[in-house]
Coordinates of C-alpha atoms and ligand atoms in Angstrom, one line a residue:
X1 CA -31.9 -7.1 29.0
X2 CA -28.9 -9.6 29.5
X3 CA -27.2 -11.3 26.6
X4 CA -23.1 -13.1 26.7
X5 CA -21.7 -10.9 23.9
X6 CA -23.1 -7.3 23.6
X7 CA -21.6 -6.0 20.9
X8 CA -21.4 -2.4 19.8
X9 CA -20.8 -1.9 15.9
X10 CA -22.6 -3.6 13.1
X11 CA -19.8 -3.5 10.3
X12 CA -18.6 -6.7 9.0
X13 CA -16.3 -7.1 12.4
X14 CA -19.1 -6.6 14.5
X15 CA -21.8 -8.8 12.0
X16 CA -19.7 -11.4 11.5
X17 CA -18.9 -12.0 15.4
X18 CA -22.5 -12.1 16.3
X19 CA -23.0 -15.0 12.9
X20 CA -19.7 -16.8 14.3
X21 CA -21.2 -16.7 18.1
X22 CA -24.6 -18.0 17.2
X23 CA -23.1 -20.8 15.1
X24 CA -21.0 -21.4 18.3
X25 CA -24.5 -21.0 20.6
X26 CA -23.3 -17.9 22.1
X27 CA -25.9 -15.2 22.6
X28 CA -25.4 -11.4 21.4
X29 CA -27.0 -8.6 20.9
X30 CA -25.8 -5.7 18.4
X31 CA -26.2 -2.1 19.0
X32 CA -25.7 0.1 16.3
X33 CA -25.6 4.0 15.9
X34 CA -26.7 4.4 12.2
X35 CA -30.0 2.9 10.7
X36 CA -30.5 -0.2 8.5
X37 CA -30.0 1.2 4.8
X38 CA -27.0 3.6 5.9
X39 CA -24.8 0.4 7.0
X40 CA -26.0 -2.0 4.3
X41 CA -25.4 1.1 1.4
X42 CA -21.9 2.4 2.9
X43 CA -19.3 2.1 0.0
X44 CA -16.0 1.0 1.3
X45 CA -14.0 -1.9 0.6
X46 CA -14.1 -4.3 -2.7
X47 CA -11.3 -6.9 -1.7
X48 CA -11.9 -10.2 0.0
X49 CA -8.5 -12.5 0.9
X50 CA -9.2 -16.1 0.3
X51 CA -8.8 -16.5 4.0
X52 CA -11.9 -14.4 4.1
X53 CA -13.9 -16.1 1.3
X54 CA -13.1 -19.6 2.7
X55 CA -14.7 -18.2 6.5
X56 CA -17.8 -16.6 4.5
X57 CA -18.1 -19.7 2.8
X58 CA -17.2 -21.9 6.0
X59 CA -20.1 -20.6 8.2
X60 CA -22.6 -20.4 5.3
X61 CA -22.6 -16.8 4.2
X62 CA -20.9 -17.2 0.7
X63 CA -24.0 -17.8 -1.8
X64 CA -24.3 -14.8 -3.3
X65 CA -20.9 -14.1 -2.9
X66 CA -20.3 -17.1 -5.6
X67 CA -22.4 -15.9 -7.4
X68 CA -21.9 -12.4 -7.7
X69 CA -18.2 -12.0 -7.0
X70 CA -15.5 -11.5 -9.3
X71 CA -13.0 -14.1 -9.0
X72 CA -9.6 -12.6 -9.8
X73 CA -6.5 -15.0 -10.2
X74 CA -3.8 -12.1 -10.2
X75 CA -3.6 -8.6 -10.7
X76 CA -1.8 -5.7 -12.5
X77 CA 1.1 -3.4 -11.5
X78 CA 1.5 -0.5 -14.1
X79 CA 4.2 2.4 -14.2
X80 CA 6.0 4.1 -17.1
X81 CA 2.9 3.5 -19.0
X82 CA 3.1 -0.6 -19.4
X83 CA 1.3 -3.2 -17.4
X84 CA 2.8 -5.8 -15.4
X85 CA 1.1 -9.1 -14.7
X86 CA 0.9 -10.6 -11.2
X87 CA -0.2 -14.3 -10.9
X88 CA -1.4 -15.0 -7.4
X89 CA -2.8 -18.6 -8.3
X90 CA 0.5 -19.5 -9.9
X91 CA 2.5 -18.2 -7.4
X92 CA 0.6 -19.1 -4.2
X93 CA -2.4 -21.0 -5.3
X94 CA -4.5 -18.9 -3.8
X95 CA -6.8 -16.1 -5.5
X96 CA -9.2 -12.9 -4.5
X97 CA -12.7 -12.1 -4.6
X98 CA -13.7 -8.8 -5.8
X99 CA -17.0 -8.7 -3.8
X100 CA -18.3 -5.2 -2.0
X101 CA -17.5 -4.7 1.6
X102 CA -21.6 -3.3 1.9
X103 CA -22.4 -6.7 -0.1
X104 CA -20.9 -9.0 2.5
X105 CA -22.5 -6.6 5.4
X106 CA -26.2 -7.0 3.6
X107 CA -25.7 -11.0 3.4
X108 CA -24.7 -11.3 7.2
X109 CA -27.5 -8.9 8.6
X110 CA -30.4 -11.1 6.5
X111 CA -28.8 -14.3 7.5
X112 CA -28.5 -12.5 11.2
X113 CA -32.1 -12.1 11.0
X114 CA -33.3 -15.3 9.4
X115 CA -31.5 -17.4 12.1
X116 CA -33.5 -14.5 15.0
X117 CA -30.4 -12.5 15.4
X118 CA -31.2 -9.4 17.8
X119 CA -29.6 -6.0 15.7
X120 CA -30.8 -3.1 17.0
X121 CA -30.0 -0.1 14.8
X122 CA -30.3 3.5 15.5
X123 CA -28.9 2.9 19.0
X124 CA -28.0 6.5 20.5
X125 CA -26.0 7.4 23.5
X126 CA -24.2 3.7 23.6
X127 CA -21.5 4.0 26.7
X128 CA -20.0 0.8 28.8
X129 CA -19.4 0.5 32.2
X130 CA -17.6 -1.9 34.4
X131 CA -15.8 -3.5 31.5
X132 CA -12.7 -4.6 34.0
X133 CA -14.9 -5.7 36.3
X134 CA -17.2 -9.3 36.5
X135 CA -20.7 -7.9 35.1
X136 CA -20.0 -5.3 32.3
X137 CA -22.8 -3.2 31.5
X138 CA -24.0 -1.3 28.2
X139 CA -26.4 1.6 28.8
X140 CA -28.0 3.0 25.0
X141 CA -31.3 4.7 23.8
X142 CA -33.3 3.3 21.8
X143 CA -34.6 5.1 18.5
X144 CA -37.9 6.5 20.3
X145 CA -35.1 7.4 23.2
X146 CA -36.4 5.0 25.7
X147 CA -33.0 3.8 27.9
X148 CA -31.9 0.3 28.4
X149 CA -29.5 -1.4 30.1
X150 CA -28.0 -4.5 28.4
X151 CA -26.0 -6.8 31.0
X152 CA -23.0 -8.8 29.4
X153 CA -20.9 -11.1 30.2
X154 CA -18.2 -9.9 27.5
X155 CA -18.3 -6.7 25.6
X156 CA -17.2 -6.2 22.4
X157 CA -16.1 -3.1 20.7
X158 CA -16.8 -3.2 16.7
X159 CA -17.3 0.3 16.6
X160 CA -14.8 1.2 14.1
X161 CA -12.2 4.3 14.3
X162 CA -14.2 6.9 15.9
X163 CA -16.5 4.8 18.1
X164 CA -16.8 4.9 22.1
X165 CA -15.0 1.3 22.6
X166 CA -11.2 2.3 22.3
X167 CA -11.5 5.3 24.7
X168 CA -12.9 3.5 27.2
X169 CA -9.3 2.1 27.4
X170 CA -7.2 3.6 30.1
X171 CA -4.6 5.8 28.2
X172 CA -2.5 4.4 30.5
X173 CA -2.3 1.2 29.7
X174 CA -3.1 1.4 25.8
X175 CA 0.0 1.8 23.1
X176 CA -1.0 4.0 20.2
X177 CA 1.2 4.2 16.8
X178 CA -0.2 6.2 14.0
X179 CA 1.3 7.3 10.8
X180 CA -1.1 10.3 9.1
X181 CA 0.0 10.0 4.9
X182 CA -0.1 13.2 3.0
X183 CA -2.9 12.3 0.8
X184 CA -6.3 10.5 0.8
X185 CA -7.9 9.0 -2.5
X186 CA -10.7 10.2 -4.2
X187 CA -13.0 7.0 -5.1
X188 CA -15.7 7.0 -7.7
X189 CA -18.6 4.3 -8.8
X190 CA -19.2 4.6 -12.7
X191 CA -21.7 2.6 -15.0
X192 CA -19.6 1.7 -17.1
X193 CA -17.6 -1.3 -18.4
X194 CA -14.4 -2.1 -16.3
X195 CA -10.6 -1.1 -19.0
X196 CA -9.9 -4.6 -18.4
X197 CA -10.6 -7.7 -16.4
X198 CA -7.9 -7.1 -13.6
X199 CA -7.5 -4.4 -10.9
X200 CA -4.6 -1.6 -12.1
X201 CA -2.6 -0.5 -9.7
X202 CA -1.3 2.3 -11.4
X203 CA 2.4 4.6 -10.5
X204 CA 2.1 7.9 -12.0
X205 CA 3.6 10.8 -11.9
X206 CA 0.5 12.7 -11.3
X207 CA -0.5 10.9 -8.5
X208 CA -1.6 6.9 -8.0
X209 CA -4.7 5.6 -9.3
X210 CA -6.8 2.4 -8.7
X211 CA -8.5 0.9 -11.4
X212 CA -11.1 -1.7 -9.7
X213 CA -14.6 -3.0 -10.0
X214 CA -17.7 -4.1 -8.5
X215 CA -19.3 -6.1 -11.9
X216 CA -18.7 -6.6 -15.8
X217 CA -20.7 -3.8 -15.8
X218 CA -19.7 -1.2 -12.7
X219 CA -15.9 0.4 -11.8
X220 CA -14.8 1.0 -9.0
X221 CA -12.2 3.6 -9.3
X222 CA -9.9 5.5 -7.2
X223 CA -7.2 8.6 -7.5
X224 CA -4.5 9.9 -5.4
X225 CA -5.8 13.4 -4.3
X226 CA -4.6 15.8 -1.4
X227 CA -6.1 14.5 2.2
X228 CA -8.7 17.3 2.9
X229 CA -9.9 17.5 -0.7
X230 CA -13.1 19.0 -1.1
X231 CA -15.3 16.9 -3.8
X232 CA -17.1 20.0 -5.2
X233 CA -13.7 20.5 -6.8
X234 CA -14.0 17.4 -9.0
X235 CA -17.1 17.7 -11.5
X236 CA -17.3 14.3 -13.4
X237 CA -15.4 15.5 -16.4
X238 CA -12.3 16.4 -14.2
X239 CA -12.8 12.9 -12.7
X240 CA -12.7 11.2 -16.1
X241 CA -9.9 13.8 -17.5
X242 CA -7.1 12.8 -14.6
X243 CA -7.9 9.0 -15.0
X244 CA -7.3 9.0 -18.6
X245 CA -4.1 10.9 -18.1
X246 CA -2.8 8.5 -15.4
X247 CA -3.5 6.0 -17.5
X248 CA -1.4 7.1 -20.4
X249 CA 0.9 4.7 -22.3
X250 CA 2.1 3.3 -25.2
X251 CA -0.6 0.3 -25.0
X252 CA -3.5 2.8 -25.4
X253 CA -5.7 1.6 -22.7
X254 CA -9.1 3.7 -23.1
X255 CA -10.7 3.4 -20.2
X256 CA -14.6 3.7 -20.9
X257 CA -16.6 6.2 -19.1
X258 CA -20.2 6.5 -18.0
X259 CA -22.6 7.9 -15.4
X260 CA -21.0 8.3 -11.8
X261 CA -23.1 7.5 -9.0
X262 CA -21.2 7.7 -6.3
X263 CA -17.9 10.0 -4.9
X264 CA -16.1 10.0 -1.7
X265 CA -12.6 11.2 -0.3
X266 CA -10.8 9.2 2.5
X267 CA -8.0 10.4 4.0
X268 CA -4.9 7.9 4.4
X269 CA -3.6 6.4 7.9
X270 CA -1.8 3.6 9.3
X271 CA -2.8 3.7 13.2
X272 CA -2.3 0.7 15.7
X273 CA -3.8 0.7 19.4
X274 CA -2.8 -1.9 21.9
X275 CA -3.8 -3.9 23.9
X276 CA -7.2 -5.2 22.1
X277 CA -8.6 -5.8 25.6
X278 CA -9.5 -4.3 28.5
X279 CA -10.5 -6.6 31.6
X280 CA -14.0 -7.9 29.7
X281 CA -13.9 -5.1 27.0
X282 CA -12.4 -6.9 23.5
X283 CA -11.5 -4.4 21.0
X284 CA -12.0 -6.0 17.1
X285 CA -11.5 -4.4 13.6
X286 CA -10.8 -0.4 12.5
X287 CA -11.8 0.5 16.7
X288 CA -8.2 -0.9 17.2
X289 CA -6.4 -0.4 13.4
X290 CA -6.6 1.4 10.4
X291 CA -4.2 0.7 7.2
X292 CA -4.2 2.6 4.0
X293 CA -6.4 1.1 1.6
X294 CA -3.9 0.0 -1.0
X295 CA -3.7 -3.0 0.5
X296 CA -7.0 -3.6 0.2
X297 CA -6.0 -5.4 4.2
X298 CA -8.7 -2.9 6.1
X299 CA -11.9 -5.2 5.9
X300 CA -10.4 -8.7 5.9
X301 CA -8.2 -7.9 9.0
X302 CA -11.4 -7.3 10.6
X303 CA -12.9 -10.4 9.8
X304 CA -9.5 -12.3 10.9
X305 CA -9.7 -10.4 14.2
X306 CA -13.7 -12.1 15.0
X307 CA -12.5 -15.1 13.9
X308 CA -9.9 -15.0 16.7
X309 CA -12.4 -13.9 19.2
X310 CA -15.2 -15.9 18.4
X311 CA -12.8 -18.6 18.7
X312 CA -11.2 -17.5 21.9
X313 CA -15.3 -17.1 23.5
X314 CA -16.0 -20.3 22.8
X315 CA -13.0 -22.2 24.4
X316 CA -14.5 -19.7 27.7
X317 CA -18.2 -20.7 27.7
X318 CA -17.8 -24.3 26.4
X319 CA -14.6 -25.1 28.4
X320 CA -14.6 -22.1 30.8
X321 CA -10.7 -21.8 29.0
X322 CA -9.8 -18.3 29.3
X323 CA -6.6 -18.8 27.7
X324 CA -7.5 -18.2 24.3
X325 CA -8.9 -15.3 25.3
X326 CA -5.8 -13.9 27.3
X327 CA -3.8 -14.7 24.1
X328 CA -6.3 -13.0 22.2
X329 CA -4.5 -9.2 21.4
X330 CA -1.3 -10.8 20.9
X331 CA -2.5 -13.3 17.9
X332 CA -4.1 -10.2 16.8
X333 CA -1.3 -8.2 16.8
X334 CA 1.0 -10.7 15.0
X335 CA -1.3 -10.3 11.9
X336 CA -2.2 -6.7 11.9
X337 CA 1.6 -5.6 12.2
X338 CA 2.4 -7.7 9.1
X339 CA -0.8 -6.0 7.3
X340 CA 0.5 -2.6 8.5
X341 CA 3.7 -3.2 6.8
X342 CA 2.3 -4.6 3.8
X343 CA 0.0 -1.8 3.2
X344 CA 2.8 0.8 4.4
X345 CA 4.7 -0.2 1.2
X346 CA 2.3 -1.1 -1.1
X347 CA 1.5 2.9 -0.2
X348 CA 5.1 4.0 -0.5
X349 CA 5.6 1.7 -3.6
X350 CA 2.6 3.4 -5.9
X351 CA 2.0 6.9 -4.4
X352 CA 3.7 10.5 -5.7
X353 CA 5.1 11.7 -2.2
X354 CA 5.8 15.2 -2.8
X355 CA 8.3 15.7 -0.5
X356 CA 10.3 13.1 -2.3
X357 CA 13.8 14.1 -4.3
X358 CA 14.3 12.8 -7.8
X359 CA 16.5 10.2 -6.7
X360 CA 14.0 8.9 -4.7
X361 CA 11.1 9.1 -7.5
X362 CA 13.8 6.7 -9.6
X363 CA 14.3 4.5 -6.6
X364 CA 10.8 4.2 -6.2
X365 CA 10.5 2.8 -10.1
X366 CA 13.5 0.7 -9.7
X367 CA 11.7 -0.9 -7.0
X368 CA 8.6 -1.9 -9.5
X369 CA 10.9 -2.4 -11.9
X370 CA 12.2 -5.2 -9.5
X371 CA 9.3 -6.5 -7.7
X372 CA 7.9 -7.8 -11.7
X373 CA 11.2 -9.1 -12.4
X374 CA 11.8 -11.0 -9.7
X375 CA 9.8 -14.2 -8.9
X376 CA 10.8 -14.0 -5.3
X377 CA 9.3 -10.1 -4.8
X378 CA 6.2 -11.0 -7.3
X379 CA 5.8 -14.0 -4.6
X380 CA 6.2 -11.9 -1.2
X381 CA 3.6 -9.9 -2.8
X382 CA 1.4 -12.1 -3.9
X383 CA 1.2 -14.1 -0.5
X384 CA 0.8 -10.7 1.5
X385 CA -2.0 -9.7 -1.1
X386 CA -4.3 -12.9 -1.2
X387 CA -3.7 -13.0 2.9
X388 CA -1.3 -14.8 5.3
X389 CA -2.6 -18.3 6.4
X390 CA -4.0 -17.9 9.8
X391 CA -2.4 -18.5 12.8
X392 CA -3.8 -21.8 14.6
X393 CA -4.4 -21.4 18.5
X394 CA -3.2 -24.3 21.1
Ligands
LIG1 P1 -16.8 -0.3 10.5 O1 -17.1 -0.8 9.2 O2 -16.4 1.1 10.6 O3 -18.1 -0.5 11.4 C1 -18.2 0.1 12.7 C2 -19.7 0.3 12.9 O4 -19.9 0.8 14.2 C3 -20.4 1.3 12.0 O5 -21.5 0.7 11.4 C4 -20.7 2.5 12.9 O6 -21.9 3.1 12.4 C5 -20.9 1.8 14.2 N1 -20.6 2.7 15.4 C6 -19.7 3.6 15.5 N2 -19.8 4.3 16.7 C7 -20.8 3.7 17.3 C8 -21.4 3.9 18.6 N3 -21.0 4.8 19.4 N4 -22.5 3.1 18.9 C9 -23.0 2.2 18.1 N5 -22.4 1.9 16.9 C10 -21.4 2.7 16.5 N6 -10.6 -0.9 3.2 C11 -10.2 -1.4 2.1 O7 -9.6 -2.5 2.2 N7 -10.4 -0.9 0.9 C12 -11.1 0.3 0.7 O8 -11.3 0.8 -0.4 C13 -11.6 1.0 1.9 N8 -12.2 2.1 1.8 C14 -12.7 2.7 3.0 C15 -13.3 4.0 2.9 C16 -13.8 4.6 4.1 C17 -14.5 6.0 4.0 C18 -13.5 4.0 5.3 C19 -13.9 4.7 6.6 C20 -12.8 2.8 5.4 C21 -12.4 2.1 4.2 N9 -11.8 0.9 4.2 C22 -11.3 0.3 3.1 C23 -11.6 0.2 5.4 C24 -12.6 -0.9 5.7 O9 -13.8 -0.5 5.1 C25 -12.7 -1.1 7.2 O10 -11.5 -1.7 7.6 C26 -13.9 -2.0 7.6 O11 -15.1 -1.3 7.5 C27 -13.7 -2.3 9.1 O12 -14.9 -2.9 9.6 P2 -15.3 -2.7 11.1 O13 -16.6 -3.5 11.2 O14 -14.2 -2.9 12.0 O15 -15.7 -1.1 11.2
LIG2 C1 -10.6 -1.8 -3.9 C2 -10.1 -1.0 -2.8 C3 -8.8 -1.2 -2.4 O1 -8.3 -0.5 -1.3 C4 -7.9 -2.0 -3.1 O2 -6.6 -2.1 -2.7 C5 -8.4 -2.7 -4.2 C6 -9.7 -2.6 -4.6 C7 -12.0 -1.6 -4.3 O3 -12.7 -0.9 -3.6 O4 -12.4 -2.2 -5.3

């Protein structure tokens, strides 16, 4: 088989570049490990930057995101018990959608396979070969474990932290910078009705919690727990008892409960690998980066990296430019350090670190205290939050 892009990975990086390519008239095929239902049912992210929503919409993917999606104009910063308003639109003009990362992977795979996009899931045994030479090569299985061989002219590896892409990478020539936090979340859907119409991010002595949302009808909600937490550990009613506590305060918030249908840990890193590319190998979403989730940067820096390498593909085939493609890691990297940093304090700025002294614990509240009374900090958040414009290539 021979196709331009083969791309391994079919999470929104790896999606999303084979949707931007075919709009381009760039061939792809996608190989993916798991099977149909486990990718379109993974529970992950819930934020989408307006840069995001305005590509989704761009390229014809945002119907049911319109639809379905929860606009939110601002959010909510809450310490010492009291909520603090923060008013993207006002302050930036921009706004998020609250819109589930397995939502946005369902729309692109059925508008992948109305337009007679090849995916081929349950892809075992996936390795590349001769990515720094001319004709790059993917060998795989497929489910009945027959072999193929899929000639490329470009690879691209979408394969997320623990895929085969980044090791393929000389160690030699590949910069890695990682930062492991002492502490994961523990994140929870519930049937039940959302404590108000904003997301809560919430400073507490016990720990940081997330109060989010998928629907008017669904939460989304997440607490600071200890990295290798085992889940049997948190029956529901524990679950329900440590939210309500973190969410203590003289405004009585009551924070409804309901069924839980779904429970998770994720432990916490920032981790950076550079270069993106090797010779024809392009590296694109978490198979390069990873940044704490409170953020919410993890999913929308992968869609910003496809949009640079769809981009940077197309200036090749249609104008055999390679330029955009040799300034392809270092656009990438512009925007990923700044997310890094973002969600590195946003992190520091709302977790219980327990190694911290008591002075530190009343710097870290002076801090809040600061960032809501102070239009200039609400507004560095803000802009960092609903995403940095992106850059434009020559
Ligand atoms: P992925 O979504 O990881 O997709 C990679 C794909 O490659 C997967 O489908 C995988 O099955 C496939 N694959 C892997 N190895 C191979 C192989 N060898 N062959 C073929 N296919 C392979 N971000 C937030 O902003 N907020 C959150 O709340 C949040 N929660 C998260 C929870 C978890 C458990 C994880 C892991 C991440 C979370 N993130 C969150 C981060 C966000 O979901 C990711 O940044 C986003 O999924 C990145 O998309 P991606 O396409 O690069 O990688
Ligand atoms: C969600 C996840 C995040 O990491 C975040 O910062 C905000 C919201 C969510 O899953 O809803």
């Amino acid at each position: 088989m021979r196709t331009q892009v083969g791309i391994i990975g079919a999470g929104p990086a790896g999606l999303l570049l084979s949707h931007l390519l075919h709009l381009a008239g760039i061939e792809s095929v996608v190989l993916e490990a798991r099977d149909r239902p486990y990718v379109e049912g993974r529970i992950r992210a819930g934020v989408l930057e307006q840069g995001t929503v305005d590509v989704l919409n761009q390229t014809g993917l945002g119907e049911r995101m319109n639809r379905e999606g929860l606009l939110h104009h601002g959010t909510t910063l809450r310490f010492r018990g009291r909520n603090h308003h923060i008013d993207f639109v006002d302050l930036t003009g921009k706004a998020v959608m609250v819109y589930g990362q397995h939502e946005v992977v369902k729309d692109i795979i059925a508008q992948r396979l109305k337009d007679g996009g090849n995916i081929q899931f349950e892809a075992a045994d996936v390795s590349v070969h001769d990515v720094d030479g001319e004709r790059p090569f993917i060998l795989w299985r497929d489910k009945n474990g027959s072999p193929h061989k899929l000639d490329c002219d470009f690879i691209a590896g979408c394969d997320g932290f623990h895929g085969i892409c980044r090791p393929a990478i000389p160690a030699s020539i590949q910069q890695v910078y990682e930062r492991v936090y002492p502490f994961g979340w523990l994140g929870i859907l519930a049937k039940s009705k959302p404590v108000q119409e904003e997301l809560i991010y919430n400073n507490h002595a016990r720990g940081f919690a997330l109060f989010s949302m998928r629907s008017p009808e669904i939460t989304r909600l997440y607490l600071q727990c200890d990295p290798d937490e085992d889940i049997a550990n948190w029956p529901d009613d524990r679950i329900w008892e440590e939210l309500h506590k973190r969410l203590e305060g003289e405004d009585n918030l009551r924070l409804p409960e309901g069924p839980i249908f779904q429970k998770g840990v994720t432990p916490m890193r920032s981790f950076v690998a550079g270069p993106m590319r090797h010779g024809r190998l392009f590296l694109a979403g978490d198979a390069a980066h990873i940044v704490p989730p409170t953020g919410a940067k993890g999913m929308n820096l992968a869609v910003a990296d496809v949009r640079y390498l769809s981009r940077a593909l197309e200036s090749f085939f249609r104008k055999n430019d390679s330029d955009r493609l040799a300034g392809y890691s270092d656009i990438c990297m512009r925007r990923i350090w700044k997310a890094q940093r973002f969600s590195w304090w946003m992190t520091s700025l709302l977790h219980k670190f327990d190694e911290r002294s008591a002075f530190e614990n009343e710097v870290q509240l002076a801090e809040l205290d600061y960032v809501v009374s102070s239009r200039a900090a609400m507004t560095s958040l803000a802009e960092n939050y609903v995403g940095l414009p992106f850059e434009e290539q020559a």
